[in-house]
mmCIF file of C-alpha atoms in Angstrom:
data_model
loop_
_atom_site.group_PDB
_atom_site.id
_atom_site.type_symbol
_atom_site.label_atom_id
_atom_site.label_comp_id
_atom_site.label_asym_id
_atom_site.label_seq_id
_atom_site.Cartn_x
_atom_site.Cartn_y
_atom_site.Cartn_z
ATOM 1 C CA MET A 1 -18.944 -3.682 8.368
ATOM 2 C CA PRO A 2 -17.882 -6.523 6.371
ATOM 3 C CA PRO A 3 -21.060 -8.067 4.066
ATOM 4 C CA PRO A 4 -23.115 -10.499 5.763
ATOM 5 C CA ASN A 5 -21.345 -13.724 3.701
ATOM 6 C CA LEU A 6 -17.835 -13.060 5.673
ATOM 7 C CA PRO A 7 -16.850 -16.239 7.051
ATOM 8 C CA PRO A 8 -15.533 -16.348 10.696
ATOM 9 C CA LEU A 9 -12.056 -14.641 10.982
ATOM 10 C CA PRO A 10 -8.775 -15.323 13.238
ATOM 11 C CA PRO A 11 -7.558 -12.856 15.957
ATOM 12 C CA PRO A 12 -6.198 -9.962 13.973
ATOM 13 C CA PRO A 13 -2.117 -9.952 13.541
ATOM 14 C CA PRO A 14 -0.100 -6.955 15.925
ATOM 15 C CA PHE A 15 -0.187 -4.752 12.582
ATOM 16 C CA PHE A 16 -1.469 -4.846 9.414
ATOM 17 C CA TRP A 17 1.154 -6.246 7.281
ATOM 18 C CA GLY A 18 1.660 -9.109 10.078
ATOM 19 C CA GLU A 19 3.844 -9.568 12.940
ATOM 20 C CA THR A 20 7.197 -8.098 12.322
ATOM 21 C CA PRO A 21 7.800 -5.439 14.771
ATOM 22 C CA GLU A 22 7.108 -1.817 13.857
ATOM 23 C CA ASP A 23 10.636 -0.290 13.584
ATOM 24 C CA GLU A 24 12.196 -3.404 11.556
ATOM 25 C CA PHE A 25 9.001 -2.483 9.251
ATOM 26 C CA TYR A 26 9.463 0.522 8.664
ATOM 27 C CA THR A 27 13.698 0.484 8.103
ATOM 28 C CA SER A 28 12.338 -2.101 5.484
ATOM 29 C CA GLN A 29 10.454 0.818 3.370
ATOM 30 C CA ASN A 30 13.051 3.260 4.198
ATOM 31 C CA ILE A 31 10.602 5.235 6.412
ATOM 32 C CA HIS A 32 10.843 7.268 9.777
ATOM 33 C CA HIS A 33 7.754 6.986 11.369
ATOM 34 C CA SER A 34 6.640 8.495 14.605
ATOM 35 C CA THR A 35 3.247 8.869 16.971
ATOM 36 C CA SER A 36 2.372 11.516 19.190
ATOM 37 C CA TYR A 37 -0.622 13.313 21.028
ATOM 38 C CA PHE A 38 -1.852 16.770 20.743
ATOM 39 C CA GLN A 39 -3.915 18.772 22.553
ATOM 40 C CA THR A 40 -6.648 20.463 21.220
ATOM 41 C CA PRO A 41 -9.762 22.755 22.813
ATOM 42 C CA ASN A 42 -11.947 19.935 21.636
ATOM 43 C CA GLY A 43 -9.634 17.386 23.100
ATOM 44 C CA GLN A 44 -6.741 14.926 22.709
ATOM 45 C CA ILE A 45 -5.912 13.897 19.238
ATOM 46 C CA PHE A 46 -3.639 10.922 18.088
ATOM 47 C CA THR A 47 -1.323 11.565 15.384
ATOM 48 C CA GLN A 48 1.579 10.482 13.158
ATOM 49 C CA SER A 49 4.341 10.942 10.770
ATOM 50 C CA TRP A 50 6.066 9.036 7.747
ATOM 51 C CA ARG A 51 8.935 10.626 6.453
ATOM 52 C CA PRO A 52 11.739 9.208 4.083
ATOM 53 C CA SER A 53 14.348 7.890 6.127
ATOM 54 C CA SER A 54 17.497 9.015 4.410
ATOM 55 C CA PRO A 55 18.580 12.344 6.391
ATOM 56 C CA THR A 56 19.685 13.166 2.423
ATOM 57 C CA GLN A 57 17.247 13.326 0.769
ATOM 58 C CA PRO A 58 15.162 16.540 0.632
ATOM 59 C CA ILE A 59 11.576 17.211 1.790
ATOM 60 C CA LYS A 60 9.328 17.827 -1.535
ATOM 61 C CA ALA A 61 6.244 19.064 0.382
ATOM 62 C CA THR A 62 4.130 18.026 3.586
ATOM 63 C CA VAL A 63 1.038 16.506 3.484
ATOM 64 C CA PHE A 64 -1.567 16.080 5.935
ATOM 65 C CA MET A 65 -4.209 13.106 6.010
ATOM 66 C CA THR A 66 -7.185 12.455 7.345
ATOM 67 C CA HIS A 67 -8.797 9.275 6.884
ATOM 68 C CA GLY A 68 -12.579 7.776 6.650
ATOM 69 C CA TYR A 69 -15.738 7.147 8.825
ATOM 70 C CA GLY A 70 -14.882 4.237 11.518
ATOM 71 C CA SER A 71 -11.565 3.738 10.485
ATOM 72 C CA ASP A 72 -7.858 5.558 12.045
ATOM 73 C CA SER A 73 -4.769 5.991 10.816
ATOM 74 C CA SER A 74 -2.996 2.933 12.446
ATOM 75 C CA TRP A 75 -4.457 0.140 9.834
ATOM 76 C CA CYS A 76 -4.601 -0.040 6.676
ATOM 77 C CA PHE A 77 -4.897 3.488 5.843
ATOM 78 C CA GLN A 78 -1.238 3.609 6.302
ATOM 79 C CA LYS A 79 -0.473 2.116 3.211
ATOM 80 C CA ILE A 80 -1.262 5.799 1.481
ATOM 81 C CA CYS A 81 0.518 7.331 4.159
ATOM 82 C CA ILE A 82 4.037 5.177 3.378
ATOM 83 C CA ALA A 83 3.737 5.784 -0.377
ATOM 84 C CA TYR A 84 3.624 9.210 -0.169
ATOM 85 C CA ALA A 85 6.973 9.508 2.633
ATOM 86 C CA GLN A 86 8.500 6.734 0.083
ATOM 87 C CA TRP A 87 7.458 9.392 -2.777
ATOM 88 C CA GLY A 88 9.888 12.018 -0.618
ATOM 89 C CA TYR A 89 7.057 13.845 1.074
ATOM 90 C CA ALA A 90 6.475 14.566 5.222
ATOM 91 C CA VAL A 91 3.436 12.875 6.009
ATOM 92 C CA PHE A 92 1.112 13.707 8.709
ATOM 93 C CA ALA A 93 -2.344 12.208 10.258
ATOM 94 C CA ALA A 94 -4.477 12.780 12.751
ATOM 95 C CA ASP A 95 -7.094 10.483 14.009
ATOM 96 C CA LEU A 96 -10.171 12.371 13.860
ATOM 97 C CA LEU A 97 -11.887 12.758 17.071
ATOM 98 C CA GLY A 98 -14.213 9.968 18.415
ATOM 99 C CA HIS A 99 -11.869 7.680 15.821
ATOM 100 C CA GLY A 100 -8.838 5.246 16.704
ATOM 101 C CA ARG A 101 -7.008 6.741 19.963
ATOM 102 C CA SER A 102 -8.520 10.441 20.030
ATOM 103 C CA ASP A 103 -10.927 11.375 22.769
ATOM 104 C CA GLY A 104 -14.609 11.026 21.978
ATOM 105 C CA LEU A 105 -17.390 8.473 22.059
ATOM 106 C CA HIS A 106 -16.347 5.521 19.538
ATOM 107 C CA GLY A 107 -18.077 6.369 16.102
ATOM 108 C CA TYR A 108 -19.452 9.516 16.878
ATOM 109 C CA ILE A 109 -18.806 12.850 15.192
ATOM 110 C CA GLY A 110 -21.574 15.147 16.238
ATOM 111 C CA ASP A 111 -20.306 18.279 15.179
ATOM 112 C CA MET A 112 -17.905 17.593 11.650
ATOM 113 C CA ASP A 113 -17.368 21.351 12.109
ATOM 114 C CA LYS A 114 -15.063 20.966 15.375
ATOM 115 C CA ALA A 115 -13.929 17.586 14.076
ATOM 116 C CA ALA A 116 -12.036 19.339 11.239
ATOM 117 C CA ALA A 117 -11.471 22.162 13.163
ATOM 118 C CA THR A 118 -9.937 19.855 15.820
ATOM 119 C CA SER A 119 -7.502 17.822 13.251
ATOM 120 C CA LEU A 120 -6.497 21.472 11.393
ATOM 121 C CA SER A 121 -5.378 22.983 14.432
ATOM 122 C CA TYR A 122 -2.299 20.244 15.017
ATOM 123 C CA PHE A 123 -2.061 20.203 10.907
ATOM 124 C CA VAL A 124 -1.583 24.126 10.773
ATOM 125 C CA THR A 125 0.934 23.626 13.793
ATOM 126 C CA VAL A 126 2.907 21.534 11.644
ATOM 127 C CA ARG A 127 2.514 23.031 8.624
ATOM 128 C CA LYS A 128 3.530 26.685 10.119
ATOM 129 C CA SER A 129 6.875 25.352 12.075
ATOM 130 C CA ASP A 130 9.855 26.895 11.228
ATOM 131 C CA GLU A 131 11.221 23.079 9.664
ATOM 132 C CA PHE A 132 8.071 22.828 7.143
ATOM 133 C CA THR A 133 6.749 26.673 6.611
ATOM 134 C CA LYS A 134 8.950 27.040 3.413
ATOM 135 C CA LEU A 135 7.681 23.953 1.762
ATOM 136 C CA PRO A 136 4.162 23.591 -0.312
ATOM 137 C CA ALA A 137 1.305 21.396 1.447
ATOM 138 C CA PHE A 138 -1.307 19.076 0.592
ATOM 139 C CA LEU A 139 -4.714 18.342 2.351
ATOM 140 C CA PHE A 140 -5.601 14.658 1.478
ATOM 141 C CA GLY A 141 -8.823 13.044 2.494
ATOM 142 C CA GLU A 142 -10.505 9.961 1.582
ATOM 143 C CA SER A 143 -14.121 9.042 2.010
ATOM 144 C CA MET A 144 -16.073 10.459 4.990
ATOM 145 C CA GLY A 145 -12.304 12.104 5.198
ATOM 146 C CA GLY A 146 -12.877 13.579 2.026
ATOM 147 C CA ALA A 147 -15.454 15.780 3.350
ATOM 148 C CA ILE A 148 -13.591 16.762 6.797
ATOM 149 C CA THR A 149 -10.674 17.452 4.487
ATOM 150 C CA MET A 150 -12.989 19.751 2.402
ATOM 151 C CA LEU A 151 -14.153 21.503 5.186
ATOM 152 C CA MET A 152 -10.507 22.245 6.827
ATOM 153 C CA TYR A 153 -9.827 23.463 3.589
ATOM 154 C CA LEU A 154 -12.864 25.885 3.903
ATOM 155 C CA GLN A 155 -11.870 27.075 7.500
ATOM 156 C CA SER A 156 -8.294 27.896 6.117
ATOM 157 C CA ASP A 157 -6.682 31.476 5.594
ATOM 158 C CA LYS A 158 -6.333 32.105 1.856
ATOM 159 C CA ASP A 159 -3.235 30.341 -0.018
ATOM 160 C CA VAL A 160 -2.227 28.534 3.539
ATOM 161 C CA TRP A 161 -2.439 24.980 1.350
ATOM 162 C CA SER A 162 -1.435 24.068 -1.937
ATOM 163 C CA GLY A 163 -3.249 22.009 -2.776
ATOM 164 C CA LEU A 164 -6.366 19.214 -1.789
ATOM 165 C CA ILE A 165 -6.075 15.606 -2.688
ATOM 166 C CA PHE A 166 -9.000 13.245 -2.607
ATOM 167 C CA SER A 167 -9.732 9.263 -2.896
ATOM 168 C CA SER A 168 -13.171 8.408 -3.355
ATOM 169 C CA PRO A 169 -14.863 11.966 -1.084
ATOM 170 C CA LEU A 170 -17.779 11.664 0.530
ATOM 171 C CA PHE A 171 -19.360 14.453 -1.125
ATOM 172 C CA VAL A 172 -22.561 12.486 -2.347
ATOM 173 C CA ILE A 173 -24.137 9.890 -0.536
ATOM 174 C CA PRO A 174 -25.479 7.004 -2.591
ATOM 175 C CA GLU A 175 -29.267 7.154 -2.597
ATOM 176 C CA ALA A 176 -28.912 3.755 -0.718
ATOM 177 C CA MET A 177 -27.314 4.783 2.079
ATOM 178 C CA VAL A 178 -29.179 8.032 2.689
ATOM 179 C CA PRO A 179 -30.782 7.919 5.950
ATOM 180 C CA SER A 180 -34.074 8.265 6.740
ATOM 181 C CA LYS A 181 -35.294 11.910 7.310
ATOM 182 C CA LEU A 182 -38.410 10.181 9.600
ATOM 183 C CA HIS A 183 -35.877 8.650 11.919
ATOM 184 C CA LEU A 184 -33.779 11.557 12.323
ATOM 185 C CA THR A 185 -36.465 13.736 12.782
ATOM 186 C CA MET A 186 -37.803 10.861 15.038
ATOM 187 C CA TYR A 187 -34.448 10.944 17.298
ATOM 188 C CA GLY A 188 -33.858 15.010 16.749
ATOM 189 C CA LEU A 189 -37.499 15.251 18.859
ATOM 190 C CA LEU A 190 -35.614 13.886 21.869
ATOM 191 C CA PHE A 191 -33.728 16.970 22.453
ATOM 192 C CA GLY A 192 -30.104 15.869 21.695
ATOM 193 C CA LEU A 193 -30.992 12.652 23.978
ATOM 194 C CA ALA A 194 -30.325 10.231 21.009
ATOM 195 C CA ASP A 195 -27.810 12.239 19.326
ATOM 196 C CA THR A 196 -25.310 9.609 20.313
ATOM 197 C CA TRP A 197 -27.238 6.328 20.009
ATOM 198 C CA ALA A 198 -26.313 3.471 17.831
ATOM 199 C CA ALA A 199 -29.663 3.352 16.462
ATOM 200 C CA MET A 200 -29.574 4.193 12.647
ATOM 201 C CA PRO A 201 -30.451 1.472 10.450
ATOM 202 C CA GLU A 202 -27.704 0.297 8.427
ATOM 203 C CA ASN A 203 -26.967 -0.603 4.878
ATOM 204 C CA ARG A 204 -24.076 -3.172 4.342
ATOM 205 C CA MET A 205 -22.288 -2.083 1.262
ATOM 206 C CA VAL A 206 -18.762 -2.839 2.209
ATOM 207 C CA ALA A 207 -19.403 -5.733 -0.906
ATOM 208 C CA LYS A 208 -18.896 -2.597 -2.790
ATOM 209 C CA ALA A 209 -16.653 -0.774 -0.886
ATOM 210 C CA ILE A 210 -13.658 -3.249 -1.334
ATOM 211 C CA LYS A 211 -12.978 -5.579 -4.317
ATOM 212 C CA ASP A 212 -10.342 -7.781 -3.071
ATOM 213 C CA PHE A 213 -11.600 -10.631 -0.630
ATOM 214 C CA GLU A 214 -8.046 -11.175 1.001
ATOM 215 C CA LYS A 215 -7.470 -7.090 1.851
ATOM 216 C CA LEU A 216 -11.247 -7.038 2.683
ATOM 217 C CA LYS A 217 -10.226 -9.663 5.370
ATOM 218 C CA ILE A 218 -7.328 -7.699 6.649
ATOM 219 C CA ILE A 219 -9.420 -4.637 6.982
ATOM 220 C CA ALA A 220 -12.384 -6.475 9.128
ATOM 221 C CA VAL A 221 -9.886 -7.159 11.756
ATOM 222 C CA ASN A 222 -8.651 -3.691 12.282
ATOM 223 C CA PRO A 223 -8.996 -3.565 16.487
ATOM 224 C CA LYS A 224 -9.519 0.141 16.269
ATOM 225 C CA ARG A 225 -12.356 -0.196 14.101
ATOM 226 C CA TYR A 226 -15.740 1.361 14.797
ATOM 227 C CA THR A 227 -18.311 -1.838 14.161
ATOM 228 C CA GLY A 228 -21.594 -0.834 15.631
ATOM 229 C CA LYS A 229 -24.830 0.685 14.148
ATOM 230 C CA PRO A 230 -24.041 4.417 12.596
ATOM 231 C CA ARG A 231 -24.547 6.850 15.524
ATOM 232 C CA VAL A 232 -27.538 9.450 15.051
ATOM 233 C CA GLY A 233 -25.511 12.437 15.393
ATOM 234 C CA THR A 234 -22.983 11.417 12.785
ATOM 235 C CA MET A 235 -25.451 10.361 10.336
ATOM 236 C CA ARG A 236 -26.948 13.815 10.674
ATOM 237 C CA GLU A 237 -23.805 15.403 9.695
ATOM 238 C CA VAL A 238 -23.135 13.687 7.809
ATOM 239 C CA VAL A 239 -26.439 14.740 5.289
ATOM 240 C CA ARG A 240 -25.820 18.312 6.921
ATOM 241 C CA VAL A 241 -22.319 18.342 5.639
ATOM 242 C CA THR A 242 -22.426 16.932 2.385
ATOM 243 C CA ASN A 243 -25.015 19.010 0.834
ATOM 244 C CA TYR A 244 -23.199 22.468 2.018
ATOM 245 C CA LEU A 245 -20.263 21.232 0.029
ATOM 246 C CA GLN A 246 -22.496 20.619 -2.733
ATOM 247 C CA ASN A 247 -23.694 24.409 -2.294
ATOM 248 C CA ASN A 248 -20.013 25.431 -1.614
ATOM 249 C CA PHE A 249 -17.795 24.065 -4.032
ATOM 250 C CA GLN A 250 -17.577 27.186 -5.897
ATOM 251 C CA LYS A 251 -15.263 28.410 -2.917
ATOM 252 C CA VAL A 252 -12.571 25.896 -3.991
ATOM 253 C CA THR A 253 -9.933 27.761 -5.661
ATOM 254 C CA ALA A 254 -6.769 25.489 -4.614
ATOM 255 C CA PRO A 255 -5.236 22.951 -6.931
ATOM 256 C CA PHE A 256 -6.937 19.561 -6.677
ATOM 257 C CA PHE A 257 -6.822 16.160 -7.450
ATOM 258 C CA VAL A 258 -9.532 13.421 -6.979
ATOM 259 C CA ALA A 259 -9.464 9.957 -7.752
ATOM 260 C CA HIS A 260 -12.878 8.013 -7.422
ATOM 261 C CA GLY A 261 -13.902 4.495 -8.823
ATOM 262 C CA THR A 262 -17.343 4.274 -11.245
ATOM 263 C CA ALA A 263 -18.613 1.263 -8.809
ATOM 264 C CA ASP A 264 -18.313 3.094 -5.898
ATOM 265 C CA GLY A 265 -21.295 1.898 -3.787
ATOM 266 C CA LEU A 266 -20.653 4.252 -0.482
ATOM 267 C CA ALA A 267 -20.070 7.919 -2.010
ATOM 268 C CA CYS A 268 -21.241 8.774 -5.525
ATOM 269 C CA HIS A 269 -19.044 9.402 -7.949
ATOM 270 C CA SER A 270 -20.947 11.940 -9.272
ATOM 271 C CA GLY A 271 -20.287 14.617 -6.326
ATOM 272 C CA SER A 272 -16.467 14.458 -7.103
ATOM 273 C CA GLU A 273 -17.772 15.331 -10.727
ATOM 274 C CA MET A 274 -19.526 18.290 -9.168
ATOM 275 C CA LEU A 275 -16.420 19.532 -7.664
ATOM 276 C CA TYR A 276 -14.733 19.089 -10.671
ATOM 277 C CA GLU A 277 -17.194 21.349 -12.677
ATOM 278 C CA LYS A 278 -18.391 24.146 -9.855
ATOM 279 C CA ALA A 279 -14.958 24.862 -8.370
ATOM 280 C CA ALA A 280 -13.187 28.245 -9.270
ATOM 281 C CA THR A 281 -9.907 26.592 -9.690
ATOM 282 C CA PRO A 282 -8.050 27.021 -12.685
ATOM 283 C CA ALA A 283 -8.744 24.235 -15.409
ATOM 284 C CA GLU A 284 -5.043 23.722 -15.749
ATOM 285 C CA ASP A 285 -5.307 22.924 -11.789
ATOM 286 C CA LYS A 286 -7.734 20.673 -11.383
ATOM 287 C CA THR A 287 -7.872 17.058 -12.330
ATOM 288 C CA LEU A 288 -10.658 14.156 -11.922
ATOM 289 C CA LYS A 289 -10.006 10.764 -12.791
ATOM 290 C CA LEU A 290 -12.469 8.446 -13.158
ATOM 291 C CA TYR A 291 -11.775 4.696 -12.950
ATOM 292 C CA GLU A 292 -13.782 2.227 -14.549
ATOM 293 C CA GLY A 293 -15.338 -0.725 -12.278
ATOM 294 C CA MET A 294 -13.339 0.264 -9.386
ATOM 295 C CA TYR A 295 -14.966 0.074 -5.887
ATOM 296 C CA HIS A 296 -14.577 2.433 -2.684
ATOM 297 C CA SER A 297 -11.386 1.895 -1.555
ATOM 298 C CA LEU A 298 -8.886 2.438 -4.272
ATOM 299 C CA ILE A 299 -5.734 2.060 -2.126
ATOM 300 C CA GLN A 300 -6.482 -0.367 0.377
ATOM 301 C CA GLY A 301 -9.230 -2.763 -1.226
ATOM 302 C CA GLU A 302 -8.197 -3.456 -4.713
ATOM 303 C CA PRO A 303 -6.430 -5.679 -6.518
ATOM 304 C CA ASP A 304 -2.531 -4.183 -6.396
ATOM 305 C CA GLU A 305 -2.527 -3.313 -9.981
ATOM 306 C CA SER A 306 -5.575 -1.503 -9.645
ATOM 307 C CA VAL A 307 -3.739 0.352 -7.010
ATOM 308 C CA ALA A 308 -0.519 1.269 -8.449
ATOM 309 C CA LEU A 309 -2.644 2.894 -11.350
ATOM 310 C CA VAL A 310 -4.119 4.962 -8.852
ATOM 311 C CA LEU A 311 -0.822 5.669 -7.157
ATOM 312 C CA ALA A 312 0.845 6.747 -10.086
ATOM 313 C CA ASP A 313 -1.855 9.172 -10.993
ATOM 314 C CA MET A 314 -1.250 10.611 -7.575
ATOM 315 C CA ASN A 315 2.374 10.405 -7.782
ATOM 316 C CA ALA A 316 2.555 12.013 -11.155
ATOM 317 C CA TRP A 317 0.289 15.204 -9.707
ATOM 318 C CA ILE A 318 2.006 15.620 -6.463
ATOM 319 C CA ASP A 319 5.097 15.916 -7.891
ATOM 320 C CA GLU A 320 4.097 18.237 -10.725
ATOM 321 C CA LYS A 321 2.372 20.406 -8.021
ATOM 322 C CA ALA A 322 5.285 20.499 -5.487
ATOM 323 C CA GLN A 323 7.229 21.648 -7.889
ATOM 324 C CA LYS A 324 5.670 24.181 -9.574
ATOM 325 C CA PHE A 325 4.446 25.686 -5.961
ATOM 326 C CA GLY A 326 8.035 25.560 -3.906
ATOM 327 C CA PRO A 327 11.500 25.436 -4.749
ATOM 328 C CA GLN A 328 13.227 22.728 -2.503
ATOM 329 C CA SER A 329 15.824 24.124 0.284
ATOM 330 C CA ASN A 330 18.902 21.737 1.538
ATOM 331 C CA GLY A 331 17.534 23.552 4.799
ATOM 332 C CA ASN A 332 15.013 21.752 4.381
ATOM 333 C CA LYS A 333 16.253 17.995 4.575
ATOM 334 C CA MET A 334 15.435 15.711 7.127
#
């Protein structure tokens, strides 16, 4: 939610970049973009892909991205997807259940393991397709999507993923954001009837999420953003899953890159530090970047110079790992 002092905003433009038609915009970015729906046992999910538009440019690897709470893959989250595609990667994203254009009650994830498995079923289908099976493959998660991405990794067979990338992952909830045990217990006594209720108290912490005020105004008018109070079941799952992940970081053996701002008000950077310390990943294959004074939204919400710094660090890391884990093949040109 925007902070209380945000002034009335005009109607949103058709796209986060403004009025330019989609095809014209993506062409200007040297990107080929596509959308589709993917049917799963848990419902239909909306998916998108971004790739370099040049047919002669070989794809370095595939990257499968998951957005955060209340967001979707179609608004400012695309900035990350487009950047990776411009670096030479085939990028795929899916709206989580209950988010964007995917099935489910808006803003509700009553079972994060199921939500992770649902997106994972699409990601694995693409990852194992003839076109991409020989390429390195990376999972990317932002904010709550970072926690769900970690669940996907833990649900996956060994060696499916070449590496993991996290931007401000929600592994530890800030004290001011921790849902009341009293509320969770009280609603839990209603035998699940209250699970979907948008009834949890909300602490407006977006002032510590997005530093650039002009970018906040664009993010705030996302027409598919969930703006209601947190739903009981979603908050219950956030508490359960963050506790579960903290107790299972030692199972992580894949290479990973994690970026976190030290002034993040929505996800404690101590969670990223905990992952770095506990993961069984070899020391040379794990990277933690803490950005002094940066807020939660590192790529969509910081000033341009800070965004460029984060993206440059991500680019250097994934280029190194993509080269390490898989030779490019002319047969995989797009």
